[in-house]
Amino acid sequence: MRIFPRVFFSVCCLSISLSALADNRAREVMAAVNARDDGQQLSRTMTLELTDRRGIARVEKTIGYRRYFGDDKKTVIFYTEPGNVRGTGFLTWDYADATVDDDQWLFLPALRKVRRVSASDRGDYFLGTDLSYEEVKKENKIELADYHYRWLGEVEHEGRRLTEVEATPVNDTILREIGYSKVVYGIDTAIAMPRRIDTWDIAGNPLKTIRNQQIEQIDGIWTATEVLVVNHKTGHRTRLQFSDIDYQTAIADRVFTRQTLERGLR
């Protein structure tokens, strides 16, 4: 009569242990994504195609630079076309220390001044696109400390085997800042890179899907060269295409300063 409770207890303990192991593995997968080599420096051109629910499209072009300073990463983007947004710039200093808020500044030529983007605004949409400031800054990586992770298993996606990891905010403050109640990452573990990301809004409704539609190996570095973001609530979509990708040419320190953001590249 006493054997059944012991067996039941043992099965429960085993299930909990297996679940904990799976969730640890999920975090390891995301840590590997963050550790993926994305080059010491990078320069490139980005073309953005913004399409509303009626099918009306707008095309914008930028030139961008990224460079690591030790473990910290600095990124700057300058809009070059069309004329009404030319000179707009966005500068981020992404610190490796998760306890330090990153610095972000936006320059709008019409206002002729640099505006700091608060860490609490990182979930806001970036300049009319369907990506958030946080996603533009992180580029297929994430702030590991922001989420709890759960292993969902493996799925087939466009002929590839992906590992699915569910991420949920660790507290209400992070939830409000990033604007997602849940994110499911479809990770291609062979290259430590997401090929599909699905997000849910704070109310738990499907919000948007990000797909790395084209990934190429450039100078030995896996690089997303085409990204499509579909907003399921608004019907708006953003397509990003990257070209002139250069991991080799050195980039001067002064490119990543507020002065250059305001003055523009000369």
mmCIF file of C-alpha atoms in Angstrom:
data_model
loop_
_atom_site.group_PDB
_atom_site.id
_atom_site.type_symbol
_atom_site.label_atom_id
_atom_site.label_comp_id
_atom_site.label_asym_id
_atom_site.label_seq_id
_atom_site.Cartn_x
_atom_site.Cartn_y
_atom_site.Cartn_z
ATOM 1 C CA MET A 1 0.000 0.000 0.000
ATOM 2 C CA ARG A 2 2.941 2.341 0.607
ATOM 3 C CA ILE A 3 4.712 1.561 -2.655
ATOM 4 C CA PHE A 4 2.433 3.686 -4.864
ATOM 5 C CA PRO A 5 3.061 7.017 -3.038
ATOM 6 C CA ARG A 6 6.817 6.435 -3.220
ATOM 7 C CA VAL A 7 6.660 5.665 -6.949
ATOM 8 C CA PHE A 8 4.422 8.681 -7.537
ATOM 9 C CA PHE A 9 6.834 10.917 -5.582
ATOM 10 C CA SER A 10 9.821 9.571 -7.550
ATOM 11 C CA VAL A 11 8.069 10.147 -10.892
ATOM 12 C CA CYS A 12 7.209 13.722 -9.888
ATOM 13 C CA CYS A 13 10.822 14.418 -8.854
ATOM 14 C CA LEU A 14 12.098 12.968 -12.124
ATOM 15 C CA SER A 15 9.670 15.097 -14.160
ATOM 16 C CA ILE A 16 10.727 18.258 -12.337
ATOM 17 C CA SER A 17 14.414 17.421 -12.859
ATOM 18 C CA LEU A 18 13.932 16.781 -16.588
ATOM 19 C CA SER A 19 11.976 20.025 -16.940
ATOM 20 C CA ALA A 20 14.733 21.979 -15.162
ATOM 21 C CA LEU A 21 17.376 20.397 -17.406
ATOM 22 C CA ALA A 22 15.378 21.328 -20.522
ATOM 23 C CA ASP A 23 14.995 24.927 -19.353
ATOM 24 C CA ASN A 24 18.723 25.148 -18.584
ATOM 25 C CA ARG A 25 19.368 23.922 -22.094
ATOM 26 C CA ALA A 26 17.036 26.619 -23.438
ATOM 27 C CA ARG A 27 19.090 29.295 -21.670
ATOM 28 C CA GLU A 28 22.296 27.737 -23.022
ATOM 29 C CA VAL A 29 20.907 27.973 -26.562
ATOM 30 C CA MET A 30 20.142 31.673 -26.092
ATOM 31 C CA ALA A 31 23.564 32.248 -24.505
ATOM 32 C CA ALA A 32 25.131 30.666 -27.596
ATOM 33 C CA VAL A 33 23.134 33.075 -29.792
ATOM 34 C CA ASN A 34 24.557 36.002 -27.814
ATOM 35 C CA ALA A 35 28.091 34.592 -28.025
ATOM 36 C CA ARG A 36 27.940 34.184 -31.819
ATOM 37 C CA ASP A 37 30.736 36.021 -33.616
ATOM 38 C CA ASP A 38 29.312 39.071 -35.406
ATOM 39 C CA GLY A 39 32.590 40.737 -36.276
ATOM 40 C CA GLN A 40 34.820 43.255 -34.497
ATOM 41 C CA GLN A 41 33.522 46.011 -36.781
ATOM 42 C CA LEU A 42 30.958 46.297 -39.538
ATOM 43 C CA SER A 43 29.888 48.855 -42.113
ATOM 44 C CA ARG A 44 26.935 48.367 -44.451
ATOM 45 C CA THR A 45 24.052 49.909 -46.344
ATOM 46 C CA MET A 46 20.490 49.146 -45.298
ATOM 47 C CA THR A 47 17.395 49.569 -47.480
ATOM 48 C CA LEU A 48 14.068 49.663 -45.638
ATOM 49 C CA GLU A 49 10.772 49.025 -47.407
ATOM 50 C CA LEU A 50 7.833 50.054 -45.220
ATOM 51 C CA THR A 51 4.427 48.830 -46.445
ATOM 52 C CA ASP A 52 1.096 49.670 -44.836
ATOM 53 C CA ARG A 53 -2.033 47.487 -44.817
ATOM 54 C CA ARG A 54 -3.236 49.112 -48.093
ATOM 55 C CA GLY A 55 -0.044 48.068 -49.852
ATOM 56 C CA ILE A 56 1.410 51.562 -50.077
ATOM 57 C CA ALA A 57 5.181 51.298 -49.770
ATOM 58 C CA ARG A 58 7.891 53.751 -48.792
ATOM 59 C CA VAL A 59 11.597 53.104 -49.301
ATOM 60 C CA GLU A 60 14.343 54.548 -47.102
ATOM 61 C CA LYS A 61 18.112 54.044 -47.171
ATOM 62 C CA THR A 62 20.732 54.255 -44.459
ATOM 63 C CA ILE A 63 24.408 53.682 -43.915
ATOM 64 C CA GLY A 64 25.407 52.089 -40.639
ATOM 65 C CA TYR A 65 28.491 51.267 -38.598
ATOM 66 C CA ARG A 66 29.066 48.958 -35.658
ATOM 67 C CA ARG A 67 32.194 48.326 -33.610
ATOM 68 C CA TYR A 68 33.153 46.626 -30.370
ATOM 69 C CA PHE A 69 35.167 48.545 -27.775
ATOM 70 C CA GLY A 70 36.235 45.708 -25.500
ATOM 71 C CA ASP A 71 32.983 43.952 -24.591
ATOM 72 C CA ASP A 72 30.860 47.059 -25.191
ATOM 73 C CA LYS A 73 29.244 47.588 -28.587
ATOM 74 C CA LYS A 74 28.562 50.901 -30.325
ATOM 75 C CA THR A 75 26.292 51.274 -33.333
ATOM 76 C CA VAL A 76 25.326 54.291 -35.414
ATOM 77 C CA ILE A 77 22.866 54.613 -38.294
ATOM 78 C CA PHE A 78 22.542 57.608 -40.648
ATOM 79 C CA TYR A 79 19.567 58.027 -42.991
ATOM 80 C CA THR A 80 20.582 59.028 -46.533
ATOM 81 C CA GLU A 81 17.289 58.795 -48.507
ATOM 82 C CA PRO A 82 14.680 60.127 -49.113
ATOM 83 C CA GLY A 83 15.416 63.798 -48.685
ATOM 84 C CA ASN A 84 12.870 64.441 -45.937
ATOM 85 C CA VAL A 85 14.646 62.040 -43.544
ATOM 86 C CA ARG A 86 18.240 62.582 -44.729
ATOM 87 C CA GLY A 87 20.498 63.353 -41.779
ATOM 88 C CA THR A 88 18.381 61.509 -39.236
ATOM 89 C CA GLY A 89 20.702 59.479 -37.025
ATOM 90 C CA PHE A 90 20.574 56.905 -34.239
ATOM 91 C CA LEU A 91 23.501 56.120 -31.925
ATOM 92 C CA THR A 92 23.627 53.358 -29.305
ATOM 93 C CA TRP A 93 26.219 52.370 -26.735
ATOM 94 C CA ASP A 94 25.357 48.839 -25.659
ATOM 95 C CA TYR A 95 27.195 47.988 -22.436
ATOM 96 C CA ALA A 96 28.176 44.415 -21.594
ATOM 97 C CA ASP A 97 27.356 45.069 -17.913
ATOM 98 C CA ALA A 98 23.630 44.267 -17.681
ATOM 99 C CA THR A 99 23.301 46.400 -14.525
ATOM 100 C CA VAL A 100 24.194 49.553 -16.489
ATOM 101 C CA ASP A 101 21.543 51.160 -18.692
ATOM 102 C CA ASP A 102 22.593 51.428 -22.318
ATOM 103 C CA ASP A 103 22.884 54.899 -23.860
ATOM 104 C CA GLN A 104 20.843 55.752 -26.963
ATOM 105 C CA TRP A 105 20.484 59.029 -28.817
ATOM 106 C CA LEU A 106 18.343 60.077 -31.764
ATOM 107 C CA PHE A 107 19.037 63.076 -34.001
ATOM 108 C CA LEU A 108 16.157 64.550 -36.001
ATOM 109 C CA PRO A 109 17.297 67.288 -38.447
ATOM 110 C CA ALA A 110 13.918 69.046 -38.303
ATOM 111 C CA LEU A 111 14.385 69.639 -34.555
ATOM 112 C CA ARG A 112 18.134 70.260 -34.934
ATOM 113 C CA LYS A 113 18.917 68.582 -31.644
ATOM 114 C CA VAL A 114 19.947 65.252 -30.183
ATOM 115 C CA ARG A 115 17.343 63.493 -28.010
ATOM 116 C CA ARG A 116 18.233 60.776 -25.512
ATOM 117 C CA VAL A 117 16.128 57.623 -25.834
ATOM 118 C CA SER A 118 15.345 56.366 -22.346
ATOM 119 C CA ALA A 119 15.898 52.714 -21.450
ATOM 120 C CA SER A 120 12.217 52.577 -20.546
ATOM 121 C CA ASP A 121 11.370 53.430 -24.191
ATOM 122 C CA ARG A 122 13.356 50.544 -25.688
ATOM 123 C CA GLY A 123 10.160 48.711 -26.680
ATOM 124 C CA ASP A 124 8.905 51.659 -28.780
ATOM 125 C CA TYR A 125 8.828 51.297 -32.541
ATOM 126 C CA PHE A 126 11.957 52.555 -34.283
ATOM 127 C CA LEU A 127 11.294 55.401 -36.735
ATOM 128 C CA GLY A 128 8.180 54.021 -38.413
ATOM 129 C CA THR A 129 9.450 50.467 -38.743
ATOM 130 C CA ASP A 130 8.003 47.348 -37.101
ATOM 131 C CA LEU A 131 11.179 46.796 -35.088
ATOM 132 C CA SER A 132 11.709 48.185 -31.603
ATOM 133 C CA TYR A 133 14.700 50.262 -30.522
ATOM 134 C CA GLU A 134 15.809 47.207 -28.549
ATOM 135 C CA GLU A 135 15.699 44.942 -31.627
ATOM 136 C CA VAL A 136 17.608 47.451 -33.754
ATOM 137 C CA LYS A 137 20.251 47.688 -31.043
ATOM 138 C CA LYS A 138 20.566 43.951 -30.336
ATOM 139 C CA GLU A 139 20.400 42.650 -33.954
ATOM 140 C CA ASN A 140 19.331 39.014 -33.442
ATOM 141 C CA LYS A 141 20.735 38.952 -29.910
ATOM 142 C CA ILE A 142 18.957 39.661 -26.616
ATOM 143 C CA GLU A 143 19.528 40.849 -23.066
ATOM 144 C CA LEU A 144 19.728 37.438 -21.385
ATOM 145 C CA ALA A 145 18.780 38.762 -17.940
ATOM 146 C CA ASP A 146 15.442 40.117 -19.226
ATOM 147 C CA TYR A 147 13.766 36.712 -19.585
ATOM 148 C CA HIS A 148 12.999 33.303 -18.146
ATOM 149 C CA TYR A 149 13.490 30.548 -20.715
ATOM 150 C CA ARG A 150 11.568 27.388 -21.503
ATOM 151 C CA TRP A 151 12.527 24.639 -23.916
ATOM 152 C CA LEU A 152 9.675 23.943 -26.373
ATOM 153 C CA GLY A 153 11.345 21.303 -28.555
ATOM 154 C CA GLU A 154 12.310 21.114 -32.219
ATOM 155 C CA VAL A 155 10.235 22.031 -35.292
ATOM 156 C CA GLU A 156 10.611 21.984 -39.062
ATOM 157 C CA HIS A 157 10.815 25.432 -40.648
ATOM 158 C CA GLU A 158 11.301 25.857 -44.396
ATOM 159 C CA GLY A 159 13.260 22.610 -44.604
ATOM 160 C CA ARG A 160 15.422 23.284 -41.564
ATOM 161 C CA ARG A 161 15.348 21.917 -38.040
ATOM 162 C CA LEU A 162 14.901 24.713 -35.507
ATOM 163 C CA THR A 163 15.051 24.643 -31.722
ATOM 164 C CA GLU A 164 12.165 26.588 -30.195
ATOM 165 C CA VAL A 165 12.749 28.540 -26.990
ATOM 166 C CA GLU A 166 10.041 30.487 -25.171
ATOM 167 C CA ALA A 167 11.144 33.627 -23.349
ATOM 168 C CA THR A 168 8.973 35.470 -20.813
ATOM 169 C CA PRO A 169 9.902 38.703 -18.985
ATOM 170 C CA VAL A 170 11.367 38.234 -15.510
ATOM 171 C CA ASN A 171 9.150 40.953 -13.959
ATOM 172 C CA ASP A 172 6.512 43.588 -14.711
ATOM 173 C CA THR A 173 9.073 46.358 -15.231
ATOM 174 C CA ILE A 174 10.763 44.440 -18.061
ATOM 175 C CA LEU A 175 7.331 43.495 -19.435
ATOM 176 C CA ARG A 176 6.337 47.162 -19.724
ATOM 177 C CA GLU A 177 9.709 48.227 -21.144
ATOM 178 C CA ILE A 178 9.937 45.657 -23.945
ATOM 179 C CA GLY A 179 6.191 45.403 -24.583
ATOM 180 C CA TYR A 180 6.134 41.621 -24.980
ATOM 181 C CA SER A 181 4.442 39.115 -22.705
ATOM 182 C CA LYS A 182 6.112 36.259 -24.580
ATOM 183 C CA VAL A 183 8.634 35.671 -27.351
ATOM 184 C CA VAL A 184 9.245 32.364 -29.128
ATOM 185 C CA TYR A 185 12.613 32.077 -30.839
ATOM 186 C CA GLY A 186 13.174 29.532 -33.625
ATOM 187 C CA ILE A 187 16.932 28.999 -33.407
ATOM 188 C CA ASP A 188 19.092 27.369 -36.047
ATOM 189 C CA THR A 189 21.624 25.929 -33.599
ATOM 190 C CA ALA A 190 24.046 25.074 -36.435
ATOM 191 C CA ILE A 191 24.745 28.810 -36.834
ATOM 192 C CA ALA A 192 23.477 30.024 -33.407
ATOM 193 C CA MET A 193 21.024 32.396 -35.059
ATOM 194 C CA PRO A 194 17.240 32.822 -35.011
ATOM 195 C CA ARG A 195 15.493 32.264 -38.304
ATOM 196 C CA ARG A 196 12.035 33.113 -36.917
ATOM 197 C CA ILE A 197 10.873 35.150 -33.915
ATOM 198 C CA ASP A 198 7.220 35.400 -32.836
ATOM 199 C CA THR A 199 6.096 37.933 -30.243
ATOM 200 C CA TRP A 200 2.929 38.481 -28.179
ATOM 201 C CA ASP A 201 1.779 41.834 -26.786
ATOM 202 C CA ILE A 202 1.220 42.619 -23.124
ATOM 203 C CA ALA A 203 -2.381 41.374 -23.326
ATOM 204 C CA GLY A 204 -1.194 38.024 -24.712
ATOM 205 C CA ASN A 205 -2.271 38.602 -28.343
ATOM 206 C CA PRO A 206 -0.031 37.705 -31.313
ATOM 207 C CA LEU A 207 1.884 40.875 -32.199
ATOM 208 C CA LYS A 208 4.483 40.330 -34.890
ATOM 209 C CA THR A 209 6.744 37.845 -36.638
ATOM 210 C CA ILE A 210 10.367 38.519 -37.559
ATOM 211 C CA ARG A 211 11.940 36.272 -40.189
ATOM 212 C CA ASN A 212 15.571 36.257 -41.217
ATOM 213 C CA GLN A 213 14.724 35.361 -44.786
ATOM 214 C CA GLN A 214 18.246 35.316 -46.094
ATOM 215 C CA ILE A 215 21.368 34.483 -44.114
ATOM 216 C CA GLU A 216 24.789 34.378 -45.759
ATOM 217 C CA GLN A 217 28.313 33.672 -44.582
ATOM 218 C CA ILE A 218 30.404 36.776 -45.272
ATOM 219 C CA ASP A 219 34.085 36.764 -44.303
ATOM 220 C CA GLY A 220 33.303 33.648 -42.259
ATOM 221 C CA ILE A 221 30.546 35.423 -40.269
ATOM 222 C CA TRP A 222 26.891 34.375 -40.508
ATOM 223 C CA THR A 223 25.021 37.516 -41.546
ATOM 224 C CA ALA A 224 21.299 38.254 -42.040
ATOM 225 C CA THR A 225 21.080 40.034 -45.395
ATOM 226 C CA GLU A 226 17.266 40.162 -45.656
ATOM 227 C CA VAL A 227 14.769 40.467 -42.796
ATOM 228 C CA LEU A 228 10.963 40.647 -42.965
ATOM 229 C CA VAL A 229 8.867 41.884 -40.045
ATOM 230 C CA VAL A 230 5.070 41.494 -40.155
ATOM 231 C CA ASN A 231 2.892 43.271 -37.605
ATOM 232 C CA HIS A 232 -0.217 41.121 -37.133
ATOM 233 C CA LYS A 233 -2.169 43.876 -35.357
ATOM 234 C CA THR A 234 -1.677 46.686 -37.862
ATOM 235 C CA GLY A 235 -1.018 44.790 -41.105
ATOM 236 C CA HIS A 236 2.130 46.906 -41.527
ATOM 237 C CA ARG A 237 5.343 45.218 -42.631
ATOM 238 C CA THR A 238 9.016 46.155 -42.825
ATOM 239 C CA ARG A 239 11.563 44.569 -45.134
ATOM 240 C CA LEU A 240 15.253 45.231 -44.485
ATOM 241 C CA GLN A 241 17.920 44.426 -47.065
ATOM 242 C CA PHE A 242 21.613 44.794 -46.278
ATOM 243 C CA SER A 243 24.356 45.375 -48.860
ATOM 244 C CA ASP A 244 27.954 46.634 -49.115
ATOM 245 C CA ILE A 245 28.691 44.567 -45.998
ATOM 246 C CA ASP A 246 32.265 45.090 -44.835
ATOM 247 C CA TYR A 247 33.753 43.428 -41.748
ATOM 248 C CA GLN A 248 37.366 44.305 -42.579
ATOM 249 C CA THR A 249 37.727 48.078 -42.889
ATOM 250 C CA ALA A 250 38.602 49.859 -39.634
ATOM 251 C CA ILE A 251 36.111 52.467 -38.353
ATOM 252 C CA ALA A 252 37.324 55.569 -36.497
ATOM 253 C CA ASP A 253 36.326 56.185 -32.853
ATOM 254 C CA ARG A 254 34.816 59.562 -33.757
ATOM 255 C CA VAL A 255 32.074 57.904 -35.850
ATOM 256 C CA PHE A 256 30.392 56.747 -32.629
ATOM 257 C CA THR A 257 30.081 60.129 -30.900
ATOM 258 C CA ARG A 258 27.156 62.477 -30.309
ATOM 259 C CA GLN A 259 29.038 65.177 -32.233
ATOM 260 C CA THR A 260 29.163 63.021 -35.380
ATOM 261 C CA LEU A 261 25.530 62.000 -34.879
ATOM 262 C CA GLU A 262 24.516 65.666 -34.938
ATOM 263 C CA ARG A 263 26.961 66.809 -37.621
ATOM 264 C CA GLY A 264 26.605 63.767 -39.861
ATOM 265 C CA LEU A 265 29.316 61.953 -41.794
ATOM 266 C CA ARG A 266 31.699 64.240 -43.685
#
